Short mmCIF file of C-alpha atoms in Angstrom, two decimals:
data_model
loop_
_atom_site.label_atom_id
_atom_site.label_comp_id
_atom_site.label_asym_id
_atom_site.label_seq_id
_atom_site.Cartn_x
_atom_site.Cartn_y
_atom_site.Cartn_z
CA MET Q 514 -30.93 -13.29 22.39
CA VAL Q 515 -34.41 -12.81 24.03
CA LEU Q 516 -36.67 -10.08 22.76
CA ALA Q 517 -39.74 -8.55 24.47
CA THR Q 518 -43.08 -9.52 22.91
CA ASN Q 519 -44.94 -6.70 20.95
CA SER Q 520 -48.48 -6.77 22.42
CA ASP Q 521 -49.82 -5.49 19.11
CA SER Q 522 -48.38 -8.46 17.17
CA GLU Q 523 -49.35 -12.11 17.06
CA GLU Q 524 -45.81 -12.94 16.49
CA HIS Q 525 -43.92 -14.04 19.68
CA LEU Q 526 -40.30 -13.33 19.33
CA HIS Q 527 -37.96 -15.70 21.12
CA SER Q 528 -34.71 -14.91 19.25
CA THR Q 529 -33.52 -12.25 16.82
CA PHE Q 530 -32.64 -14.81 14.18
CA ALA Q 531 -36.02 -16.50 14.52
CA SER Q 532 -37.87 -13.14 14.01
CA ARG Q 533 -39.31 -11.66 10.84
CA TYR Q 534 -36.73 -8.76 11.08
CA VAL Q 535 -33.90 -10.82 9.68
CA ARG Q 536 -35.74 -11.74 6.63
CA ALA Q 537 -37.36 -8.31 5.95
CA VAL Q 538 -35.66 -6.10 3.45
CA VAL Q 539 -33.27 -3.62 5.15
CA PRO Q 540 -34.63 -0.01 4.69
CA ARG Q 541 -32.51 1.97 2.29
CA PHE Q 542 -34.41 4.92 0.92
CA LYS Q 543 -37.55 5.36 3.14
CA MET Q 544 -37.95 5.44 6.95
CA PRO Q 545 -39.98 2.27 7.88
CA ASP Q 546 -43.55 2.67 8.91
CA ASN Q 547 -43.15 0.67 12.14
CA SER Q 548 -40.72 0.28 14.94
CA MET Q 549 -38.60 -2.73 15.67
CA PRO Q 550 -37.14 -4.11 18.98
CA LYS Q 551 -33.88 -2.39 19.92
CA ASP Q 552 -32.13 -5.79 19.94
CA ALA Q 553 -33.21 -6.56 16.36
CA ALA Q 554 -32.20 -3.12 15.20
CA TYR Q 555 -28.77 -3.64 16.78
CA GLN Q 556 -28.33 -7.03 15.21
CA VAL Q 557 -29.32 -5.95 11.70
CA ILE Q 558 -26.73 -3.07 11.76
CA SER Q 559 -24.11 -5.05 13.36
CA ASP Q 560 -24.39 -7.75 10.77
CA GLU Q 561 -23.86 -5.34 7.89
CA LEU Q 562 -20.92 -3.66 9.52
CA MET Q 563 -19.13 -7.04 9.72
CA LEU Q 564 -18.39 -6.49 6.09
CA ASP Q 565 -16.43 -3.32 6.75
CA GLY Q 566 -12.58 -3.72 6.79
CA ASN Q 567 -10.80 -4.10 10.10
CA PRO Q 568 -9.72 -0.49 11.12
CA ARG Q 569 -6.40 -1.76 12.55
CA LEU Q 570 -5.47 -3.51 9.34
CA ASN Q 571 -6.39 -0.36 7.38
CA LEU Q 572 -2.90 0.70 6.53
CA ALA Q 573 -4.14 3.41 4.01
CA SER Q 574 -5.30 5.51 6.89
CA PHE Q 575 -3.14 7.95 9.09
CA VAL Q 576 -6.16 8.24 11.59
CA THR Q 577 -5.84 6.72 15.06
CA THR Q 578 -7.64 3.38 15.52
CA TRP Q 579 -6.77 2.54 18.99
CA MET Q 580 -7.02 4.39 22.38
CA GLU Q 581 -6.90 3.26 26.01
CA PRO Q 582 -10.06 2.03 27.69
CA GLU Q 583 -9.96 4.88 30.16
CA CYS Q 584 -9.99 7.38 27.36
CA ASP Q 585 -12.78 5.45 25.63
CA LYS Q 586 -14.82 5.87 28.88
CA LEU Q 587 -14.13 9.68 28.92
CA ILE Q 588 -15.29 9.89 25.42
CA MET Q 589 -18.49 8.07 26.01
CA ASP Q 590 -19.08 10.08 29.25
CA SER Q 591 -19.00 13.33 27.19
CA VAL Q 592 -20.52 12.14 23.92
CA ASN Q 593 -23.64 14.14 24.76
CA LYS Q 594 -21.98 17.46 25.23
CA ASN Q 595 -22.23 20.04 22.47
CA TYR Q 596 -18.82 21.81 22.35
CA VAL Q 597 -20.40 25.13 21.21
CA ASP Q 598 -22.29 25.48 24.54
CA MET Q 599 -19.20 26.98 26.11
CA ASP Q 600 -21.12 28.82 28.86
CA GLU Q 601 -22.79 25.54 29.89
CA TYR Q 602 -19.59 23.54 29.63
CA PRO Q 603 -16.90 25.96 30.73
CA VAL Q 604 -14.38 23.16 31.75
CA THR Q 605 -14.52 21.60 28.31
CA THR Q 606 -13.80 25.03 26.82
CA GLU Q 607 -10.91 25.40 29.28
CA LEU Q 608 -9.53 21.98 28.15
CA GLN Q 609 -9.55 23.13 24.48
CA ASN Q 610 -7.65 26.23 25.46
CA ARG Q 611 -5.05 24.21 27.33
CA CYS Q 612 -4.64 21.96 24.17
CA VAL Q 613 -4.06 25.10 22.08
CA ASN Q 614 -1.42 26.49 24.45
CA MET Q 615 0.35 23.07 24.64
CA ILE Q 616 0.36 22.72 20.79
CA ALA Q 617 1.52 26.25 20.32
CA ASN Q 618 4.36 25.63 22.77
CA LEU Q 619 5.32 22.55 20.81
CA PHE Q 620 5.42 24.65 17.75
CA HIS Q 621 7.60 27.40 19.35
CA SER Q 622 4.83 30.03 19.21
CA PRO Q 623 6.32 33.52 20.21
CA VAL Q 624 3.82 33.98 23.19
CA GLY Q 625 4.69 34.68 26.75
CA GLU Q 626 5.00 32.01 29.28
CA ASP Q 627 1.64 32.78 30.87
CA GLU Q 628 0.07 34.28 27.59
CA ALA Q 629 -2.69 32.40 25.78
CA ALA Q 630 -1.98 31.20 22.27
CA ILE Q 631 -4.14 32.02 19.35
CA GLY Q 632 -5.91 28.99 17.89
CA CYS Q 633 -8.86 26.55 18.17
CA GLY Q 634 -9.98 23.05 17.85
CA THR Q 635 -11.50 21.98 14.53
CA VAL Q 636 -13.14 18.99 12.84
CA GLY Q 637 -9.94 17.69 11.45
CA SER Q 638 -7.20 19.52 9.35
CA SER Q 639 -9.52 20.21 6.50
CA GLU Q 640 -11.55 22.71 8.56
CA ALA Q 641 -8.35 24.04 9.96
CA ILE Q 642 -6.95 24.67 6.50
CA MET Q 643 -10.08 26.39 5.40
CA LEU Q 644 -9.85 28.74 8.44
CA ALA Q 645 -6.18 29.43 7.76
CA GLY Q 646 -6.86 30.12 4.14
CA LEU Q 647 -9.68 32.45 4.96
CA ALA Q 648 -7.45 34.40 7.35
CA PHE Q 649 -4.73 34.73 4.61
CA LYS Q 650 -7.18 35.79 1.97
CA ARG Q 651 -8.72 38.51 4.32
CA LYS Q 652 -5.34 39.80 5.26
CA TRP Q 653 -4.37 39.96 1.61
CA GLN Q 654 -7.51 41.77 0.67
CA GLN Q 655 -6.98 44.34 3.52
CA ARG Q 656 -3.35 45.07 2.34
CA ARG Q 657 -4.54 45.45 -1.31
CA ARG Q 658 -7.49 47.64 -0.54
CA ALA Q 659 -5.28 49.93 1.55
CA GLN Q 660 -2.91 50.31 -1.41
CA GLY Q 661 -5.87 50.93 -3.76
CA LEU Q 662 -5.19 47.72 -5.56
CA SER Q 663 -7.51 44.96 -7.14
CA THR Q 664 -8.44 42.08 -5.04
CA ASP Q 665 -9.98 39.99 -7.91
CA LYS Q 666 -7.37 37.32 -8.44
CA PRO Q 667 -6.06 35.75 -5.21
CA ASN Q 668 -3.93 32.69 -5.54
CA ILE Q 669 -2.11 30.12 -3.34
CA VAL Q 670 1.13 28.39 -4.17
CA THR Q 671 1.46 24.64 -3.28
CA GLY Q 672 3.08 21.47 -4.45
CA ALA Q 673 1.01 19.04 -6.62
CA ASN Q 674 1.21 16.58 -3.73
CA VAL Q 675 -1.05 18.58 -1.46
CA GLN Q 676 -4.10 16.89 0.16
CA VAL Q 677 -7.45 17.42 -1.57
CA CYS Q 678 -8.69 19.86 1.06
CA TRP Q 679 -6.42 22.54 -0.44
CA GLU Q 680 -8.24 21.95 -3.75
CA LYS Q 681 -11.49 22.38 -1.91
CA PHE Q 682 -10.61 25.51 -0.28
CA ALA Q 683 -9.35 27.01 -3.66
CA ARG Q 684 -12.57 26.00 -5.42
CA TYR Q 685 -15.04 26.87 -2.58
CA PHE Q 686 -13.53 30.26 -1.76
CA GLU Q 687 -12.55 31.26 -5.28
CA VAL Q 688 -8.73 31.17 -4.95
CA GLU Q 689 -6.48 30.12 -7.83
CA LEU Q 690 -4.33 27.06 -6.78
CA LYS Q 691 -0.95 27.28 -8.39
CA GLU Q 692 0.73 23.91 -8.21
CA VAL Q 693 4.58 23.11 -8.44
CA LYS Q 694 4.67 19.98 -10.53
CA LEU Q 695 6.53 16.93 -9.17
CA SER Q 696 9.11 14.98 -11.05
CA GLU Q 697 10.41 11.37 -10.81
CA ASP Q 698 12.50 10.87 -7.64
CA TYR Q 699 11.49 14.29 -6.27
CA TYR Q 700 7.94 14.04 -4.90
CA VAL Q 701 7.54 17.09 -2.80
CA MET Q 702 7.30 20.82 -3.50
CA ASP Q 703 10.52 22.38 -4.79
CA PRO Q 704 10.92 25.60 -2.69
CA ALA Q 705 12.83 27.39 -5.36
CA LYS Q 706 10.17 26.72 -8.02
CA ALA Q 707 7.36 27.68 -5.61
CA VAL Q 708 8.93 31.06 -4.77
CA GLU Q 709 9.32 31.64 -8.60
CA MET Q 710 5.50 31.23 -8.87
CA VAL Q 711 4.73 33.83 -6.13
CA ASP Q 712 3.23 37.03 -7.41
CA GLU Q 713 1.53 40.13 -5.90
CA ASN Q 714 -1.73 38.16 -5.68
CA THR Q 715 -0.32 35.24 -3.71
CA ILE Q 716 -2.10 35.07 -0.32
CA CYS Q 717 0.32 32.44 1.05
CA VAL Q 718 2.66 29.54 0.08
CA ALA Q 719 1.64 26.30 1.64
CA ALA Q 720 4.33 23.81 2.70
CA ILE Q 721 3.64 20.26 3.71
CA LEU Q 722 5.26 18.64 6.84
CA GLY Q 723 4.61 15.08 5.91
CA SER Q 724 3.50 14.56 2.33
CA THR Q 725 0.39 12.16 1.98
CA LEU Q 726 2.13 10.41 -0.92
CA THR Q 727 5.72 9.56 0.55
CA GLY Q 728 5.61 11.01 4.19
CA GLU Q 729 8.44 13.30 3.30
CA PHE Q 730 8.93 16.59 4.95
CA GLU Q 731 9.11 19.67 2.68
CA ASP Q 732 12.02 22.06 3.24
CA VAL Q 733 10.21 24.82 5.03
CA LYS Q 734 13.46 26.53 6.21
CA LEU Q 735 14.71 26.93 2.65
CA LEU Q 736 11.16 28.11 1.59
CA ASN Q 737 11.35 30.67 4.42
CA ASP Q 738 14.76 32.09 3.38
CA LEU Q 739 14.00 32.33 -0.38
CA LEU Q 740 10.54 33.94 0.32
CA ALA Q 741 12.25 36.45 2.77
CA GLU Q 742 14.53 37.40 -0.08
CA LYS Q 743 11.68 37.90 -2.49
CA ASN Q 744 9.62 39.87 -0.04
CA ALA Q 745 12.50 42.21 0.56
CA GLU Q 746 13.02 42.64 -3.18
CA THR Q 747 9.29 43.30 -4.02
CA GLY Q 748 8.02 44.87 -0.91
CA TRP Q 749 5.39 42.04 -0.60
CA ASP Q 750 4.59 40.33 2.61
CA THR Q 751 3.81 36.87 1.23
CA PRO Q 752 3.50 34.50 4.25
CA ILE Q 753 3.81 30.70 4.70
CA HIS Q 754 1.26 28.20 6.09
CA VAL Q 755 2.66 24.88 7.26
CA ASP Q 756 0.19 21.95 6.69
CA ALA Q 757 1.51 19.64 9.55
CA ALA Q 758 -1.52 17.46 9.63
CA SER Q 759 0.71 14.32 9.70
CA GLY Q 760 4.10 15.59 10.78
CA GLY Q 761 3.16 18.10 13.42
CA PHE Q 762 2.99 15.51 16.18
CA ILE Q 763 6.16 13.87 14.87
CA ALA Q 764 8.75 16.50 14.27
CA PRO Q 765 8.76 18.05 17.78
CA PHE Q 766 9.65 14.61 19.27
CA LEU Q 767 11.95 13.05 16.73
CA TYR Q 768 13.56 15.97 15.06
CA PRO Q 769 13.54 18.72 17.63
CA ASP Q 770 16.28 20.65 15.79
CA LEU Q 771 14.51 20.71 12.47
CA GLU Q 772 13.29 24.32 11.83
CA TRP Q 773 9.84 24.16 10.19
CA ASP Q 774 7.53 25.98 12.66
CA PHE Q 775 7.17 29.50 14.23
CA ARG Q 776 10.94 29.70 14.70
CA LEU Q 777 10.76 30.76 10.94
CA PRO Q 778 9.49 34.42 10.77
CA TRP Q 779 7.32 33.94 7.61
CA VAL Q 780 5.43 31.01 9.12
CA LYS Q 781 2.12 32.73 10.20
CA SER Q 782 -0.12 29.61 10.83
CA ILE Q 783 0.05 25.86 11.33
CA ASN Q 784 -2.56 23.13 11.24
CA VAL Q 785 -2.14 19.62 12.79
CA SER Q 786 -4.46 16.74 13.02
CA GLY Q 787 -5.15 15.50 16.54
CA HIS Q 788 -6.77 12.35 15.01
CA LYS Q 789 -3.56 11.31 13.19
CA TYR Q 790 -0.31 11.22 15.24
CA GLY Q 791 -2.03 13.30 17.98
CA LEU Q 792 -3.33 9.77 18.84
CA VAL Q 793 -7.07 10.70 19.14
CA TYR Q 794 -10.02 9.08 17.18
CA ALA Q 795 -11.26 10.71 14.08
CA GLY Q 796 -12.89 14.07 14.39
CA VAL Q 797 -10.33 16.68 15.85
CA GLY Q 798 -7.77 18.94 14.18
CA TRP Q 799 -6.03 22.14 15.44
CA ILE Q 800 -5.16 25.53 13.87
CA ILE Q 801 -2.59 27.71 15.51
CA TRP Q 802 -1.71 31.35 14.44
CA ARG Q 803 1.61 33.00 15.14
CA THR Q 804 0.02 36.08 16.81
CA LYS Q 805 -3.35 37.69 17.22
CA ASP Q 806 -2.53 40.02 14.41
CA ASP Q 807 -2.43 37.06 11.86
CA LEU Q 808 -6.12 36.34 12.50
CA PRO Q 809 -8.24 39.15 11.23
CA GLU Q 810 -10.70 40.24 13.91
CA ASP Q 811 -13.57 40.76 11.38
CA LEU Q 812 -13.52 36.92 10.84
CA VAL Q 813 -14.33 36.22 14.50
CA PHE Q 814 -17.89 36.16 15.42
CA HIS Q 815 -19.27 36.99 18.83
CA ILE Q 816 -22.51 35.34 20.00
CA ASN Q 817 -24.44 35.66 23.36
CA TYR Q 818 -27.55 33.68 22.79
CA LEU Q 819 -26.18 30.70 24.76
CA GLY Q 820 -25.61 32.75 27.91
CA ALA Q 821 -22.47 34.76 27.57
CA ASP Q 822 -20.24 36.53 24.93
CA GLN Q 823 -18.42 33.83 23.05
CA PRO Q 824 -16.00 34.40 20.19
CA THR Q 825 -16.07 31.83 17.54
CA PHE Q 826 -14.26 31.20 14.22
CA THR Q 827 -15.38 28.04 12.62
CA LEU Q 828 -17.11 26.66 9.46
CA ASN Q 829 -19.75 24.69 11.49
CA PHE Q 830 -21.56 25.39 14.83
CA SER Q 831 -22.48 22.27 16.79
CA LYS Q 832 -19.87 19.61 17.33
CA GLY Q 833 -19.07 16.93 19.95
CA SER Q 834 -16.72 17.60 22.93
CA SER Q 835 -15.38 14.04 23.07
CA GLN Q 836 -12.36 14.44 20.86
CA ILE Q 837 -11.18 17.59 22.53
CA ILE Q 838 -11.43 15.93 25.91
CA ALA Q 839 -9.61 12.84 24.47
CA GLN Q 840 -6.84 15.14 23.11
CA TYR Q 841 -6.21 16.62 26.58
CA TYR Q 842 -6.22 13.13 28.06
CA GLN Q 843 -3.43 12.13 25.67
CA PHE Q 844 -1.35 15.09 26.46
CA ILE Q 845 -1.40 14.70 30.13
CA ARG Q 846 -1.38 10.79 30.10
CA LEU Q 847 1.59 10.51 27.76
CA GLY Q 848 3.50 13.72 28.18
CA PHE Q 849 6.42 14.64 25.94
CA GLY Q 850 8.26 11.43 26.90
CA GLY Q 851 5.30 9.17 26.10
CA TYR Q 852 4.74 10.75 22.72
CA LYS Q 853 8.38 10.50 21.93
CA ASN Q 854 8.51 6.82 22.84
CA ILE Q 855 5.45 6.09 20.64
CA MET Q 856 6.88 8.03 17.61
CA GLU Q 857 10.15 6.23 18.03
CA ASN Q 858 8.34 2.86 18.00
CA CYS Q 859 6.41 3.80 14.94
CA MET Q 860 9.75 4.72 13.16
CA ASP Q 861 11.51 1.49 14.32
CA ASN Q 862 8.58 -0.53 12.92
CA ALA Q 863 8.59 1.40 9.66
CA ARG Q 864 12.34 0.63 9.26
CA ARG Q 865 11.72 -3.08 9.90
CA LEU Q 866 8.98 -3.11 7.25
CA LYS Q 867 11.26 -1.17 4.83
CA GLU Q 868 13.99 -3.70 5.28
CA GLY Q 869 11.66 -6.57 4.77
CA ILE Q 870 10.33 -5.10 1.44
CA GLU Q 871 13.79 -4.31 0.21
CA MET Q 872 14.92 -7.90 0.91
CA THR Q 873 12.27 -9.22 -1.68
CA GLY Q 874 14.40 -7.44 -4.35
CA LYS Q 875 11.15 -6.50 -6.08
CA PHE Q 876 10.64 -2.92 -5.03
CA ASN Q 877 12.05 0.56 -5.01
CA ILE Q 878 11.59 2.42 -1.68
CA LEU Q 879 10.31 6.06 -2.40
CA SER Q 880 9.75 7.22 1.18
CA LYS Q 881 12.54 8.93 3.22
CA ASP Q 882 14.18 8.03 6.51
CA ILE Q 883 13.17 11.45 7.90
CA GLY Q 884 9.44 12.11 7.83
CA VAL Q 885 6.20 10.44 8.72
CA PRO Q 886 6.51 6.72 9.63
CA LEU Q 887 5.37 5.05 6.46
CA VAL Q 888 6.66 3.06 3.73
CA ALA Q 889 5.93 3.94 0.12
CA PHE Q 890 7.35 1.60 -2.49
CA SER Q 891 6.96 0.79 -6.32
CA LEU Q 892 7.70 -2.24 -8.36
CA LYS Q 893 11.04 -2.26 -10.04
CA ASP Q 894 9.45 -4.19 -12.97
CA SER Q 895 5.81 -3.39 -13.92
CA SER Q 896 5.98 -5.15 -17.28
CA LYS Q 897 4.10 -8.19 -16.04
CA HIS Q 898 2.18 -7.24 -12.97
CA THR Q 899 1.27 -4.01 -11.13
CA VAL Q 900 1.06 -2.58 -7.61
CA PHE Q 901 -2.74 -2.64 -8.11
CA GLU Q 902 -2.73 -6.50 -8.34
CA ILE Q 903 -0.63 -6.61 -5.27
CA ALA Q 904 -2.95 -4.38 -3.33
CA GLU Q 905 -5.91 -6.39 -4.53
CA SER Q 906 -4.28 -9.74 -3.52
CA LEU Q 907 -3.33 -8.55 -0.06
CA ARG Q 908 -7.00 -7.92 0.62
CA LYS Q 909 -7.55 -11.58 1.09
CA PHE Q 910 -5.40 -11.44 4.23
CA GLY Q 911 -7.40 -8.58 5.53
CA TRP Q 912 -4.68 -5.85 4.70
CA ILE Q 913 -6.00 -2.57 3.27
CA ILE Q 914 -3.06 -1.03 1.38
CA PRO Q 915 -3.63 1.72 -1.09
CA ALA Q 916 -2.16 1.62 -4.57
CA TYR Q 917 -2.14 4.95 -6.48
CA THR Q 918 -0.30 6.95 -9.15
CA MET Q 919 1.65 10.06 -8.33
CA PRO Q 920 0.40 13.52 -9.22
CA ALA Q 921 1.72 15.50 -12.28
CA ASP Q 922 4.36 15.33 -13.59
CA ALA Q 923 5.13 11.85 -12.14
CA GLN Q 924 1.82 10.30 -12.84
CA HIS Q 925 3.52 7.31 -14.63
CA ILE Q 926 4.79 6.22 -11.16
CA ALA Q 927 2.45 3.93 -9.33
CA VAL Q 928 3.10 3.05 -5.69
CA LEU Q 929 1.87 1.08 -2.57
CA ARG Q 930 1.91 2.86 0.78
CA VAL Q 931 1.89 1.44 4.26
CA VAL Q 932 1.22 3.89 7.18
CA ILE Q 933 2.64 2.82 10.49
CA ARG Q 934 0.49 3.99 13.52
CA GLU Q 935 0.78 3.47 17.08
CA ASP Q 936 -1.04 0.09 17.15
CA PHE Q 937 1.01 -1.42 14.32
CA SER Q 938 3.49 -3.77 16.05
CA ARG Q 939 6.63 -5.46 14.98
CA GLY Q 940 4.69 -8.72 14.81
CA LEU Q 941 2.25 -7.26 12.43
CA ALA Q 942 5.16 -5.80 10.36
CA ASP Q 943 6.66 -9.29 10.15
CA ARG Q 944 3.33 -10.83 9.19
CA LEU Q 945 2.72 -8.29 6.43
CA ILE Q 946 6.26 -8.95 4.91
CA THR Q 947 5.41 -12.64 4.85
CA HIS Q 948 2.10 -12.00 3.00
CA ILE Q 949 3.73 -9.62 0.56
CA ILE Q 950 6.32 -12.40 -0.25
CA GLN Q 951 3.49 -14.91 -0.58
CA VAL Q 952 1.46 -12.61 -2.94
CA LEU Q 953 4.59 -12.00 -5.07
CA LYS Q 954 5.09 -15.76 -5.59
CA GLU Q 955 1.34 -16.18 -6.36
CA ILE Q 956 1.16 -13.52 -9.07
CA GLU Q 957 4.46 -14.56 -10.70
CA GLY Q 958 2.75 -17.82 -11.52
CA LEU Q 959 -0.17 -16.15 -13.09
CA PRO Q 960 -0.53 -14.98 -16.67
CA SER Q 961 0.51 -11.34 -17.16
CA ARG Q 962 -2.58 -9.16 -17.13
CA VAL Q 963 -0.44 -6.20 -18.01
CA ALA Q 964 0.73 -7.91 -21.39
CA HIS Q 965 -2.93 -8.61 -22.22
CA LEU Q 966 -3.86 -5.04 -21.56
CA ALA Q 967 -0.75 -3.69 -23.35
CA ALA Q 968 -1.54 -5.74 -26.49
CA ALA Q 969 -5.06 -4.21 -26.42
CA ALA Q 970 -3.72 -0.69 -25.87
CA THR Q 971 -0.76 -0.66 -28.33
CA VAL Q 972 -3.01 0.54 -31.21
CA SER Q 973 -5.57 3.15 -30.42
CA GLY Q 974 -7.31 5.19 -33.12
CA GLY Q 975 -4.69 3.94 -35.68
CA GLU Q 976 -1.76 5.32 -33.61
CA VAL Q 977 0.86 3.19 -32.20
CA LYS Q 978 1.39 4.02 -28.45
CA THR Q 979 4.75 4.24 -26.75
CA ALA Q 980 5.53 1.89 -23.90
CA LYS Q 981 5.17 4.77 -21.39
CA MET Q 982 1.77 5.57 -22.90
CA SER Q 983 0.68 2.03 -22.63
CA LEU Q 984 1.91 1.72 -19.11
CA GLU Q 985 -0.16 4.94 -18.15
CA ASP Q 986 -3.38 3.34 -19.71
CA ILE Q 987 -2.77 0.17 -17.83
CA THR Q 988 -2.28 1.95 -14.50
CA LYS Q 989 -5.49 4.03 -15.09
CA TYR Q 990 -7.42 0.63 -15.88
CA TRP Q 991 -6.17 -0.96 -12.57
CA LYS Q 992 -6.83 2.07 -10.58
CA ARG Q 993 -10.43 2.20 -11.79
CA LEU Q 994 -10.78 -1.56 -11.37
CA VAL Q 995 -9.58 -1.52 -7.74
CA GLU Q 996 -11.79 1.44 -6.90
CA HIS Q 997 -14.80 -0.23 -8.51
CA LYS Q 998 -14.37 -3.38 -6.52
CA ARG Q 999 -14.06 -1.36 -3.35
CA ASN Q 1000 -17.21 0.39 -4.13
CA ILE Q 1001 -18.97 -2.96 -4.56
CA VAL Q 1002 -17.64 -4.13 -1.22
CA CYS Q 1003 -18.88 -1.01 0.52
#
């Protein structure tokens, strides 16, 4: 790699690896005083990035890791467009509106055939959930104030399996999060228990279409029916939000008769991640409201300093246009049939992986056949080795597979989870099965780390711990150890 000679330097650079830049300390805290050649800067950064994991082998993530070259080109062609400049980039704005309409149609939004749906693009489902939560809080406040009632203690009812963005919303916007606890063999929110927790201060009940933990769809239809009964009895108008971050682009194609969306009258808003099974790279989500009345007008800002009146309801201002354009590309490129084929392939490969894992005889499958295409599984016998050891050992083959404990009250259950994305083929599934079998054989020949830790944890502070308590201590230890090692790698 030839570099131009710096006329201000006596050093003549012939190759990046023969230059002083590869032996200099990489800047970490302070911007360097002088410039370096562009090729050297590229090489320094590229070399460090080699230590990252392979995104396509990162089976912890739901996020898309592959797109067609034609879409990659569209992304690069628009990477310099600021989406918020709507007057300057009207076509990009139009593409967003088309995406909103298409998604609303998928979710059976009650709008006319030529009527624009209510929604917007976001930076992932986290922002979408923040916006939905703010809309629910404001609607609740307006109702309470009109009745002369206090607005001091708003709350949201969710399952303990919700993604952390719900906890962020509750903390950032001062809303109590009331969680329905899980139980062994039931790892989603129980609709009956959720409705029992609803009170006059509940701004909404959040249901998950595709639990992060097991991929399972929560029963939104039952939740809607039970909530309708309670609303009729109490005179409240407690609504439902569906967090369809993972399942929103799966259910319409694989389970069209499943009622979870705007077909249910108490569902007022739905979020979905375009960068998950919407098949777009990270950085795009969507929020759709049932009707215009479900988005309070006083939350929408109108700006004109970019050239024209523009309504905006976001938590940020500037953002790229690339992912919006990429989403529209996928919609018109694949169409309904293309998405259906891809989701069917994902489910077929998930079933193949599930069968291979079951054949080992060592695991219990926790994920369901209907839901997000993933396989969540736990060891039948954790007395000698743990899922955290298995996850750690699979790393040597390049696989990034998360091991984690369930939320309360099932925290004594530790699982592995493999997410099946578009680019996870049958060949990769078979290879992963082979490596899991190999790892099982290897750790069976090793001394039991669990036994060693259990012996140390049996007596603590003079009290003899139960087997379950010891197992929880061991699980926490391995979880910390795995996370620590990941931090070192990063």
